[in-house]
């Protein structure tokens, strides 16, 4: 073993019932395991604690209380002191005075996060028995850095809340009883050569590249999502961890295993989607956004009371909700909260993450990232956690989307894409920057992650604050042809058959589409496949789409005119999920030098069989309504005349001294 290298560091979090679990765990760990263990136990801050002495009874390894600045050594166990938080940096332990009040402290999350940052893919986190959810956010950070996450099985735990919290969050690689956990860890370490992942070189071996490309194709076929634009070393690290869990040494063997197991394909897909997320990550960035960038944006757009923002790769929603809260604070402190509204579109590949984001419910340990003032203003305490209040939830629309292949949102005032570009190949990053420029309005704000920049696109964006990675879109329009739209704007494979089949196919397509149109529709219409690729155009669609009428290989998302580009993708997705047609009324579509009000209808087709899975989009012009004159014969007018008559009669009756019912007929 290399003496200058930090040994594999295994963080162990435990709370109520944890001592029994720790005993079962360490009893099965050999004294010469070449690993370091750091135990984070919830301790009474008023008592010195006897945990080191108790653990020493169960192991031949040296057990000691952690000290400030001590460098961790192999075959040693370090225990957190009472009334302290513990972190690790460059292989050294550091003690911190707790900031959160007693009862809200989350020492396991605190250490696990630092472990993830320090050890990256070599980090290992273990959750044992305990109440609450401490450790879940820390495991998320470990997983995001391609580390290993393990928990005690809930049925073997005296208190199962902590293991359940991590499992429910979808973060766990291995769940086992405490006495079996070390064997699982040792197997993974052996697979990864004692904790050091094999892929540290910048270029993968050719055989590994080939196998990885086949895995990418397999996942694309299974999920519809293409990971070819992601950095290969990052993908390989995630693949290699799955290999280690199944004790597979060769990637070609794992590829064979993957082909035979659909469940493993789903697990690998989830593995690739794990991302770092938390509320108000990088606090200084959000303060800069609240105090300077957003107020300046409002000052530059005094007439745009409805602003739009997009948060791609939003994961479980923390980033999108953080933006909503910061915007609320910014307009409130400017006394403009009654004027300006923000609509946020938050998207992610992971359907499960999107569903959790929509619920807006988070564990109690978010108190480590959210101030008491924000918790009080924007959250409602519920069960053992917090739920985002209704006002903030209604600001955000969540949807499943692939930023690389799906159409972007447009006419944006804010685009918050943090820590996604670092996972993408440089070629893919260069495609996204012009697309971001296209999606933003002039002087719109682009926010990137702290390790990301606009690179060589200084002509498209100007710097607002380089430290916060805040940029402003320049007033420089790119030619439409210079923007490389996502692949789903255009068909990857053209729908061209052999010469012998082409006339018959085209004839069948035309006759079936026109028969369907004659039976059910008369307006201008377009038939598209599930990705929006145009199969057939019926009638004159120039007022709604860029291409002329006729058969085309282009995609409707690229061809849609202003006024349709946002509503059309939503209508298409909704139509694919139901049998009845989706109708959006009263859309104003920009035409050459003017505008047209239309009704948009999208219908999923299931018959005939040759058109099944396609969607029929129809455009119906609507006359702009003229201001209506008051109708003498309308119900409201009749009521007013009736009561006026009653008042006159009542007055007349009063003058005559008679007491008759004014409504009664004479």
XYZ file of C-alpha atoms in Angstrom:
666
model
C 0.000 0.000 0.000
C 1.222 3.522 -0.836
C 2.361 5.250 2.363
C 1.823 8.780 1.028
C -1.768 8.129 0.071
C -4.680 8.577 2.458
C -6.161 5.153 3.220
C -9.759 4.444 2.296
C -11.890 6.466 4.734
C -15.180 4.929 5.842
C -17.598 7.276 7.595
C -20.121 5.588 9.888
C -23.179 7.464 11.126
C -25.282 6.180 14.016
C -27.741 7.430 16.597
C -30.291 5.687 18.830
C -29.568 1.957 18.904
C -26.269 2.593 17.197
C -23.958 1.108 19.837
C -25.345 -2.397 19.307
C -24.996 -1.994 15.522
C -21.425 -0.692 15.875
C -20.530 -3.721 17.975
C -21.910 -6.097 15.339
C -20.065 -4.206 12.595
C -16.586 -3.916 14.146
C -16.626 -7.487 15.433
C -16.345 -8.617 11.801
C -13.688 -6.114 10.654
C -10.137 -7.584 10.622
C -7.488 -5.453 12.381
C -5.274 -5.269 9.259
C -8.023 -4.109 6.868
C -5.991 -1.129 5.529
C -8.962 1.219 6.014
C -9.743 4.123 8.333
C -13.057 4.412 10.187
C -14.596 7.653 11.435
C -17.612 7.148 13.696
C -20.149 9.968 13.942
C -22.534 9.161 16.782
C -25.235 11.465 18.148
C -23.886 12.213 21.633
C -25.121 14.169 24.618
C -23.238 17.486 24.315
C -23.142 17.917 28.103
C -21.300 14.635 28.795
C -17.760 13.704 27.730
C -18.902 10.311 26.378
C -17.391 6.842 26.720
C -17.770 5.709 23.110
C -14.019 5.212 22.371
C -13.652 2.948 25.404
C -16.796 1.005 24.511
C -15.741 0.465 20.890
C -12.256 -0.656 21.937
C -13.883 -3.745 23.460
C -15.103 -4.882 20.033
C -12.000 -4.384 17.877
C -8.245 -4.890 17.936
C -7.758 -1.682 15.917
C -6.740 1.442 17.786
C -9.788 3.535 18.798
C -9.259 7.199 19.646
C -11.219 10.392 19.953
C -10.715 12.678 16.955
C -8.373 15.630 17.503
C -7.882 18.844 15.558
C -5.522 18.450 12.587
C -4.740 14.771 13.113
C -3.935 12.873 9.899
C -5.934 9.674 9.614
C -4.060 6.378 9.566
C -4.990 2.937 8.320
C -6.364 0.354 10.775
C -7.590 3.043 13.164
C -11.030 4.137 14.396
C -11.690 7.813 15.158
C -14.738 8.922 17.169
C -16.333 12.375 17.116
C -16.054 14.225 20.455
C -19.118 15.494 22.309
C -20.471 18.930 21.347
C -18.362 19.165 18.177
C -18.812 18.856 14.439
C -16.155 16.951 12.514
C -14.820 17.308 8.972
C -11.950 15.949 6.881
C -9.726 17.820 4.421
C -6.606 16.454 2.714
C -6.765 13.419 4.939
C -6.772 15.458 8.177
C -9.601 15.696 10.710
C -10.851 19.082 11.875
C -13.106 19.978 14.798
C -15.766 22.715 14.607
C -18.062 24.322 17.130
C -21.664 23.487 16.225
C -23.583 26.340 14.610
C -27.080 24.846 14.766
C -28.877 24.754 18.127
C -29.195 21.514 20.036
C -31.863 19.309 18.517
C -31.169 20.577 14.990
C -27.562 19.468 14.672
C -26.718 17.117 11.819
C -23.142 15.936 12.472
C -23.395 12.929 10.121
C -24.404 15.080 7.135
C -21.668 17.559 8.052
C -18.924 14.913 8.012
C -20.215 12.971 5.006
C -20.252 16.115 2.865
C -16.656 16.904 3.728
C -15.719 13.264 3.128
C -17.254 13.410 -0.351
C -15.351 16.592 -1.193
C -12.071 15.236 0.153
C -12.102 11.636 -1.055
C -14.354 11.930 -4.141
C -15.063 8.469 -5.596
C -13.084 6.781 -2.796
C -15.508 8.011 -0.118
C -17.637 5.394 1.667
C -20.578 6.266 3.908
C -22.464 3.876 6.199
C -25.745 4.613 8.012
C -26.681 2.505 11.037
C -29.602 2.562 13.476
C -31.009 5.953 14.440
C -33.973 8.285 14.544
C -34.511 11.151 12.112
C -32.878 11.621 8.718
C -29.318 12.719 9.539
C -26.921 11.286 6.945
C -29.261 11.330 3.954
C -27.972 14.607 2.516
C -24.421 13.495 3.215
C -24.942 10.239 1.326
C -26.289 12.245 -1.602
C -22.990 14.160 -1.737
C -21.025 10.896 -1.563
C -23.083 9.376 -4.363
C -22.696 12.518 -6.474
C -18.929 12.047 -6.277
C -19.213 8.369 -7.292
C -18.585 7.117 -3.761
C -20.240 4.138 -2.059
C -23.384 4.351 0.119
C -24.421 1.575 2.505
C -27.083 1.260 5.215
C -28.119 -1.188 7.859
C -31.267 -3.025 6.781
C -34.235 -1.391 8.548
C -35.540 -4.697 9.888
C -32.213 -5.299 11.676
C -32.092 -1.794 13.193
C -33.375 -0.953 16.649
C -34.528 2.404 15.210
C -35.009 2.326 11.448
C -35.739 5.989 10.601
C -32.206 6.892 9.458
C -31.726 3.821 7.222
C -35.253 4.248 5.827
C -34.601 7.917 5.012
C -31.545 7.049 2.904
C -33.319 4.157 1.171
C -36.396 6.259 0.380
C -34.131 8.909 -1.164
C -32.827 6.298 -3.626
C -29.216 6.713 -2.523
C -28.310 3.270 -1.218
C -25.961 0.902 -3.052
C -26.024 -1.849 -0.437
C -28.329 -2.628 2.479
C -27.231 -5.402 4.844
C -27.222 -6.327 8.507
C -24.340 -4.749 10.492
C -22.461 -8.034 10.764
C -22.482 -8.402 6.950
C -21.642 -4.832 5.971
C -17.860 -5.164 6.177
C -17.833 -8.159 3.834
C -19.759 -6.069 1.274
C -17.349 -3.155 1.660
C -14.283 -5.415 1.386
C -15.621 -6.914 -1.844
C -16.096 -3.462 -3.359
C -12.625 -2.376 -2.270
C -11.129 -5.473 -3.843
C -12.983 -4.792 -7.090
C -11.688 -1.210 -7.147
C -8.120 -2.140 -6.206
C -8.216 -1.197 -2.553
C -10.444 1.812 -3.006
C -8.608 3.430 -5.915
C -10.731 3.467 -9.029
C -9.041 2.293 -12.173
C -10.091 5.198 -14.366
C -7.804 8.068 -13.444
C -6.097 8.354 -16.830
C -7.579 10.924 -19.220
C -8.304 8.438 -22.011
C -9.934 5.037 -21.610
C -8.487 1.963 -23.241
C -9.986 1.244 -26.652
C -11.744 -1.930 -25.489
C -13.261 -0.098 -22.540
C -14.344 2.727 -24.831
C -16.090 0.277 -27.137
C -17.891 -1.453 -24.278
C -18.879 1.896 -22.756
C -20.293 3.082 -26.083
C -22.373 -0.084 -26.285
C -23.639 0.527 -22.755
C -24.640 4.055 -23.785
C -26.549 2.636 -26.762
C -28.226 0.084 -24.508
C -29.362 2.782 -22.086
C -30.587 4.946 -24.957
C -32.691 2.060 -26.224
C -34.035 1.373 -22.726
C -34.670 4.919 -21.504
C -34.666 7.099 -24.609
C -31.846 9.220 -23.144
C -28.458 9.594 -24.802
C -25.383 9.888 -22.539
C -22.890 10.109 -25.413
C -22.309 13.809 -24.648
C -21.268 13.097 -21.042
C -17.625 12.808 -20.033
C -16.487 9.236 -20.536
C -14.378 9.018 -17.388
C -17.312 10.161 -15.269
C -19.588 7.596 -16.888
C -16.993 4.873 -16.481
C -16.589 5.567 -12.764
C -20.344 5.132 -12.285
C -20.312 1.955 -14.394
C -17.329 0.607 -12.507
C -19.076 1.009 -9.183
C -22.006 -1.066 -10.437
C -19.454 -3.638 -11.604
C -17.937 -3.720 -8.129
C -21.317 -4.266 -6.495
C -21.844 -7.324 -8.705
C -18.216 -8.509 -8.373
C -17.572 -8.163 -12.115
C -13.981 -7.361 -13.118
C -14.261 -6.809 -16.884
C -16.527 -4.208 -18.457
C -17.384 -6.501 -21.392
C -18.712 -9.046 -18.873
C -20.769 -6.303 -17.246
C -22.130 -5.337 -20.651
C -23.325 -8.934 -21.112
C -24.868 -8.883 -17.619
C -26.540 -5.583 -18.419
C -28.109 -6.961 -21.601
C -29.618 -9.843 -19.658
C -30.999 -7.749 -16.782
C -33.461 -4.929 -17.428
C -33.541 -4.058 -13.739
C -29.775 -3.464 -13.774
C -30.226 -1.151 -16.767
C -32.684 0.879 -14.702
C -30.317 0.903 -11.717
C -27.398 2.089 -13.860
C -29.586 4.806 -15.387
C -30.451 6.035 -11.865
C -26.766 5.858 -10.948
C -25.849 8.183 -13.813
C -28.482 10.721 -12.753
C -27.285 11.268 -9.180
C -26.393 14.948 -8.821
C -25.269 17.344 -6.129
C -28.148 19.467 -4.926
C -29.129 21.374 -1.818
C -30.937 24.536 -0.846
C -28.940 27.744 -1.341
C -25.737 25.985 -2.334
C -22.943 28.571 -2.393
C -24.703 31.161 -0.217
C -22.757 34.130 -1.598
C -24.091 33.423 -5.110
C -27.701 33.665 -3.953
C -27.020 36.864 -2.036
C -25.479 38.407 -5.149
C -28.509 37.314 -7.151
C -30.953 38.730 -4.605
C -29.252 42.029 -3.849
C -27.880 43.000 -7.258
C -28.658 40.831 -10.297
C -32.436 40.519 -9.862
C -33.020 44.204 -8.900
C -30.990 45.280 -11.949
C -32.985 42.914 -14.143
C -36.248 44.416 -12.900
C -34.960 47.942 -13.444
C -34.058 47.126 -17.045
C -37.490 45.596 -17.727
C -40.020 47.884 -16.011
C -42.849 46.788 -18.329
C -42.219 43.006 -18.116
C -44.193 42.198 -14.983
C -44.262 38.451 -15.756
C -40.720 37.054 -15.841
C -39.640 33.570 -16.923
C -36.818 31.363 -15.637
C -35.508 27.900 -16.460
C -33.595 25.561 -14.142
C -32.348 22.529 -16.139
C -31.009 19.480 -14.264
C -33.080 20.519 -11.234
C -32.965 17.054 -9.582
C -35.363 17.041 -6.588
C -36.124 20.746 -6.826
C -33.967 22.456 -4.221
C -32.287 24.769 -6.730
C -35.565 25.805 -8.382
C -37.243 26.506 -5.056
C -34.169 28.438 -3.885
C -34.497 30.676 -6.944
C -38.203 31.208 -6.226
C -37.503 32.191 -2.616
C -34.660 34.532 -3.534
C -36.847 36.235 -6.149
C -39.607 36.696 -3.558
C -37.114 38.252 -1.156
C -35.687 40.522 -3.858
C -39.066 41.948 -4.944
C -40.242 42.260 -1.336
C -37.258 44.301 -0.229
C -37.786 46.504 -3.315
C -41.515 46.848 -2.475
C -42.323 45.398 -5.901
C -43.827 42.064 -4.852
C -47.307 43.217 -5.941
C -46.016 43.983 -9.461
C -43.484 41.366 -10.541
C -44.146 37.648 -10.807
C -41.729 34.887 -11.790
C -42.638 31.651 -13.571
C -39.939 28.997 -13.198
C -39.644 25.954 -15.460
C -37.572 23.247 -13.742
C -36.567 20.143 -15.699
C -34.605 16.955 -15.190
C -34.032 13.558 -16.804
C -35.081 11.671 -13.682
C -38.872 11.181 -13.512
C -38.680 10.067 -9.861
C -36.730 13.177 -8.896
C -39.276 15.367 -10.684
C -42.121 13.707 -8.779
C -40.379 14.375 -5.454
C -39.755 17.958 -6.493
C -43.443 18.478 -7.256
C -44.359 17.309 -3.763
C -42.053 19.915 -2.250
C -41.479 17.877 0.914
C -37.990 17.674 2.434
C -36.478 16.126 5.579
C -35.823 18.143 8.709
C -32.077 18.219 8.034
C -32.531 20.939 5.388
C -32.325 23.247 8.412
C -28.549 22.985 7.923
C -28.902 24.900 4.626
C -32.044 26.991 5.139
C -32.070 29.843 7.654
C -34.729 29.915 10.409
C -36.224 33.034 8.775
C -36.663 31.231 5.445
C -37.986 28.115 7.116
C -40.602 30.231 8.859
C -41.567 32.234 5.777
C -41.423 29.692 2.962
C -41.988 26.296 4.613
C -44.620 24.544 6.675
C -43.513 22.043 9.325
C -45.056 18.677 8.486
C -44.441 15.309 10.170
C -40.645 15.011 10.529
C -39.788 17.522 7.815
C -40.815 20.640 5.931
C -43.037 21.279 2.933
C -42.611 24.270 0.615
C -45.605 26.554 1.028
C -48.196 26.879 -1.718
C -47.123 30.334 -2.960
C -43.596 29.111 -3.741
C -44.714 25.763 -5.184
C -47.048 27.533 -7.600
C -44.116 29.532 -8.992
C -42.435 26.374 -10.308
C -43.539 24.007 -13.091
C -41.604 20.728 -13.087
C -41.209 18.576 -16.195
C -39.050 15.700 -17.404
C -36.600 16.857 -20.058
C -33.208 16.078 -21.593
C -31.323 19.338 -22.088
C -29.128 17.765 -24.771
C -31.879 16.349 -26.965
C -35.144 18.124 -26.052
C -36.298 21.608 -27.114
C -35.246 24.453 -24.784
C -37.531 26.921 -23.074
C -37.332 30.382 -24.646
C -37.950 34.077 -23.916
C -36.269 33.622 -20.551
C -35.180 36.323 -18.135
C -33.170 33.895 -15.976
C -31.407 30.641 -16.826
C -29.881 28.792 -13.875
C -27.740 25.852 -15.044
C -25.316 24.993 -12.254
C -22.882 22.081 -12.157
C -24.245 20.291 -15.199
C -21.707 21.455 -17.787
C -18.839 19.939 -15.781
C -20.243 16.482 -16.565
C -20.432 17.123 -20.310
C -17.795 16.799 -23.004
C -16.355 20.122 -24.292
C -18.054 19.606 -27.670
C -21.416 19.328 -25.944
C -20.716 22.406 -23.792
C -19.972 24.433 -26.933
C -23.348 23.455 -28.375
C -25.234 24.548 -25.274
C -23.831 28.075 -24.943
C -25.360 29.405 -28.202
C -28.576 27.604 -27.242
C -28.618 29.384 -23.873
C -28.062 32.675 -25.699
C -31.003 31.876 -27.979
C -33.242 30.930 -25.011
C -32.607 34.164 -23.078
C -34.086 37.564 -23.785
C -31.690 40.452 -24.364
C -29.979 41.270 -21.028
C -31.302 38.036 -19.525
C -29.208 36.476 -16.742
C -27.240 33.223 -17.020
C -26.082 31.573 -13.778
C -23.499 28.755 -13.981
C -21.787 26.555 -11.386
C -18.640 27.608 -9.571
C -16.462 25.378 -11.786
C -18.054 26.500 -15.078
C -17.548 29.477 -17.390
C -18.847 30.813 -20.702
C -15.483 29.757 -22.198
C -14.918 31.374 -25.618
C -18.396 32.888 -25.882
C -17.548 36.325 -24.549
C -19.262 37.839 -27.580
C -22.564 36.271 -26.506
C -22.406 37.060 -22.780
C -20.885 39.764 -20.603
C -19.748 39.203 -17.023
C -21.919 40.467 -14.179
C -19.875 38.846 -11.405
C -17.127 36.372 -12.309
C -16.863 34.996 -8.763
C -20.574 34.138 -8.680
C -20.562 32.974 -12.339
C -23.301 35.450 -13.242
C -23.511 36.583 -16.882
C -25.767 38.839 -18.965
C -26.914 37.983 -22.485
C -25.545 40.494 -24.982
C -27.765 42.208 -27.532
C -26.319 40.232 -30.407
C -28.639 37.946 -32.335
C -27.115 34.753 -33.680
C -28.164 33.586 -37.143
C -30.659 30.749 -36.790
C -28.384 28.492 -38.838
C -25.486 29.014 -36.397
C -27.424 27.481 -33.496
C -27.060 23.723 -33.206
C -30.418 22.714 -31.820
C -30.876 19.524 -29.760
C -31.082 16.296 -31.734
C -34.849 15.966 -31.286
C -35.339 19.110 -33.312
C -34.363 17.039 -36.321
C -34.735 13.326 -36.986
C -31.588 11.326 -36.306
C -32.483 8.851 -39.053
C -34.352 10.160 -42.075
C -37.547 8.329 -42.881
C -36.401 7.123 -46.329
C -36.952 3.534 -47.427
C -35.607 1.692 -50.436
C -36.581 2.899 -53.899
C -38.962 -0.016 -54.353
C -40.858 0.796 -51.137
C -40.778 4.592 -51.222
C -43.693 5.320 -53.621
C -45.996 2.835 -51.903
C -45.092 4.111 -48.419
C -45.579 7.732 -49.412
C -48.883 6.934 -51.105
C -50.163 5.002 -48.079
C -49.072 7.757 -45.706
C -50.747 10.463 -47.769
C -54.008 8.603 -48.288
C -54.329 7.557 -44.656
C -53.525 11.019 -43.303
C -55.921 12.765 -45.668
C -58.680 10.234 -44.973
C -58.220 10.914 -41.257
C -58.293 14.676 -41.847
C -61.422 14.502 -43.979
C -63.185 12.426 -41.323
C -62.352 14.556 -38.323
C -60.597 17.810 -39.217
C -60.691 20.609 -41.713
C -58.117 23.215 -40.496
C -54.428 23.242 -41.399
C -52.709 20.346 -39.650
C -49.394 18.592 -39.152
C -48.712 14.943 -38.328
C -45.641 14.367 -36.147
C -44.037 11.413 -34.409
C -43.432 11.229 -30.655
C -40.233 13.301 -30.969
C -41.912 16.048 -33.001
C -40.405 15.053 -36.346
C -42.824 16.196 -39.066
C -44.230 13.288 -41.064
C -46.806 15.174 -43.111
C -48.199 18.698 -43.521
C -51.813 19.277 -44.598
C -53.027 22.646 -45.826
C -51.360 26.039 -45.594
C -49.337 26.201 -42.385
C -47.103 29.174 -43.195
C -48.803 31.350 -40.566
C -47.868 28.861 -37.829
C -44.688 27.146 -39.059
C -41.614 28.232 -40.947
C -41.554 25.538 -43.705
C -43.842 25.564 -46.731
C -46.632 22.997 -47.064
C -45.664 19.475 -48.093
C -43.775 16.501 -46.759
C -40.769 17.443 -44.592
C -38.027 15.922 -42.471
C -37.786 18.931 -40.133
C -39.021 19.081 -36.581
C -42.014 21.087 -35.417
C -40.224 22.479 -32.354
C -37.721 24.228 -34.607
C -40.337 25.382 -37.101
C -42.955 26.722 -34.670
C -43.416 30.480 -34.751
C -43.364 32.791 -31.732
C -46.354 32.139 -29.535
C -46.226 28.371 -30.093
C -42.690 27.487 -28.996
C -43.552 27.201 -25.300
C -47.142 25.947 -25.401
C -46.618 23.347 -28.132
C -44.143 21.048 -26.245
C -46.416 21.050 -23.178
C -49.487 20.191 -25.272
C -47.616 17.386 -27.062
C -46.488 15.794 -23.798
C -49.959 16.058 -22.306
C -51.587 14.525 -25.403
C -49.249 11.526 -25.207
C -50.548 10.795 -21.713
C -54.287 10.815 -22.464
C -56.772 9.619 -25.080
C -58.785 12.798 -25.640
C -57.465 15.764 -27.586
C -55.629 18.613 -25.842
C -56.841 22.066 -26.850
C -55.129 25.370 -26.042
C -57.305 28.361 -26.932
C -56.544 31.974 -27.677
C -52.836 31.762 -28.539
C -51.316 34.799 -30.224
C -48.890 33.657 -32.928
C -46.470 36.076 -34.538
C -46.702 36.255 -38.313
C -44.741 38.293 -40.830
C -45.329 41.826 -39.630
C -48.368 41.009 -37.500
C -50.083 38.403 -35.329
C -52.907 35.876 -35.480
C -55.063 34.458 -32.682
C -55.492 30.685 -33.000
C -56.715 27.592 -31.177
C -54.181 24.747 -31.018
C -55.332 21.115 -30.811
C -53.169 18.015 -30.332
C -54.581 14.488 -30.640
C -52.655 11.261 -30.069
C -53.414 8.744 -32.853
C -54.012 5.061 -32.121
C -55.785 4.051 -35.357
C -54.930 3.043 -38.035
C -52.049 0.846 -36.884
C -49.576 2.424 -39.330
C -50.106 5.848 -37.694
C -50.252 4.611 -34.098
C -48.020 6.625 -31.770
C -48.082 9.742 -33.942
C -49.814 13.002 -33.044
C -52.037 15.226 -35.136
C -51.664 18.969 -34.554
C -54.327 21.296 -35.935
C -54.323 25.088 -36.138
C -57.640 26.948 -36.162
C -57.704 30.698 -36.769
C -59.845 32.651 -34.341
C -61.219 36.079 -35.174
C -59.976 38.772 -32.828
C -63.020 39.691 -30.715
C -64.305 43.251 -31.107
C -65.307 45.319 -28.075
C -68.933 44.502 -27.379
C -71.564 47.200 -27.098
C -73.996 46.976 -24.249
C -76.977 44.916 -25.362
C -80.356 46.359 -24.476
C -81.777 42.860 -24.470
C -79.057 41.156 -22.408
C -80.122 39.609 -19.059
C -78.140 42.225 -17.101
C -79.772 45.056 -19.035
C -83.251 43.616 -18.465
C -82.541 43.298 -14.745
C -81.419 46.913 -14.504
C -84.554 48.142 -16.327
C -86.791 45.991 -14.121
C -85.371 47.332 -10.843
C -85.474 50.892 -12.131
C -89.158 50.378 -12.894
C -89.742 48.913 -9.441
C -88.115 51.905 -7.764
C -90.310 54.312 -9.739
C -93.462 52.387 -8.844
C -92.450 52.181 -5.180
C -91.935 55.910 -5.111
C -95.330 56.458 -6.757
C -97.025 54.104 -4.270
C -95.435 55.927 -1.352
C -96.674 59.273 -2.618
C -100.211 57.909 -2.965
C -100.072 56.430 0.528
C -100.795 52.951 -0.724
C -99.006 49.780 0.473
C -98.953 47.550 -2.488
C -96.235 45.121 -3.481
C -94.325 46.852 -6.321
C -93.611 43.455 -7.903
C -97.241 42.421 -7.942
C -99.038 42.834 -11.223
C -102.055 45.103 -11.202
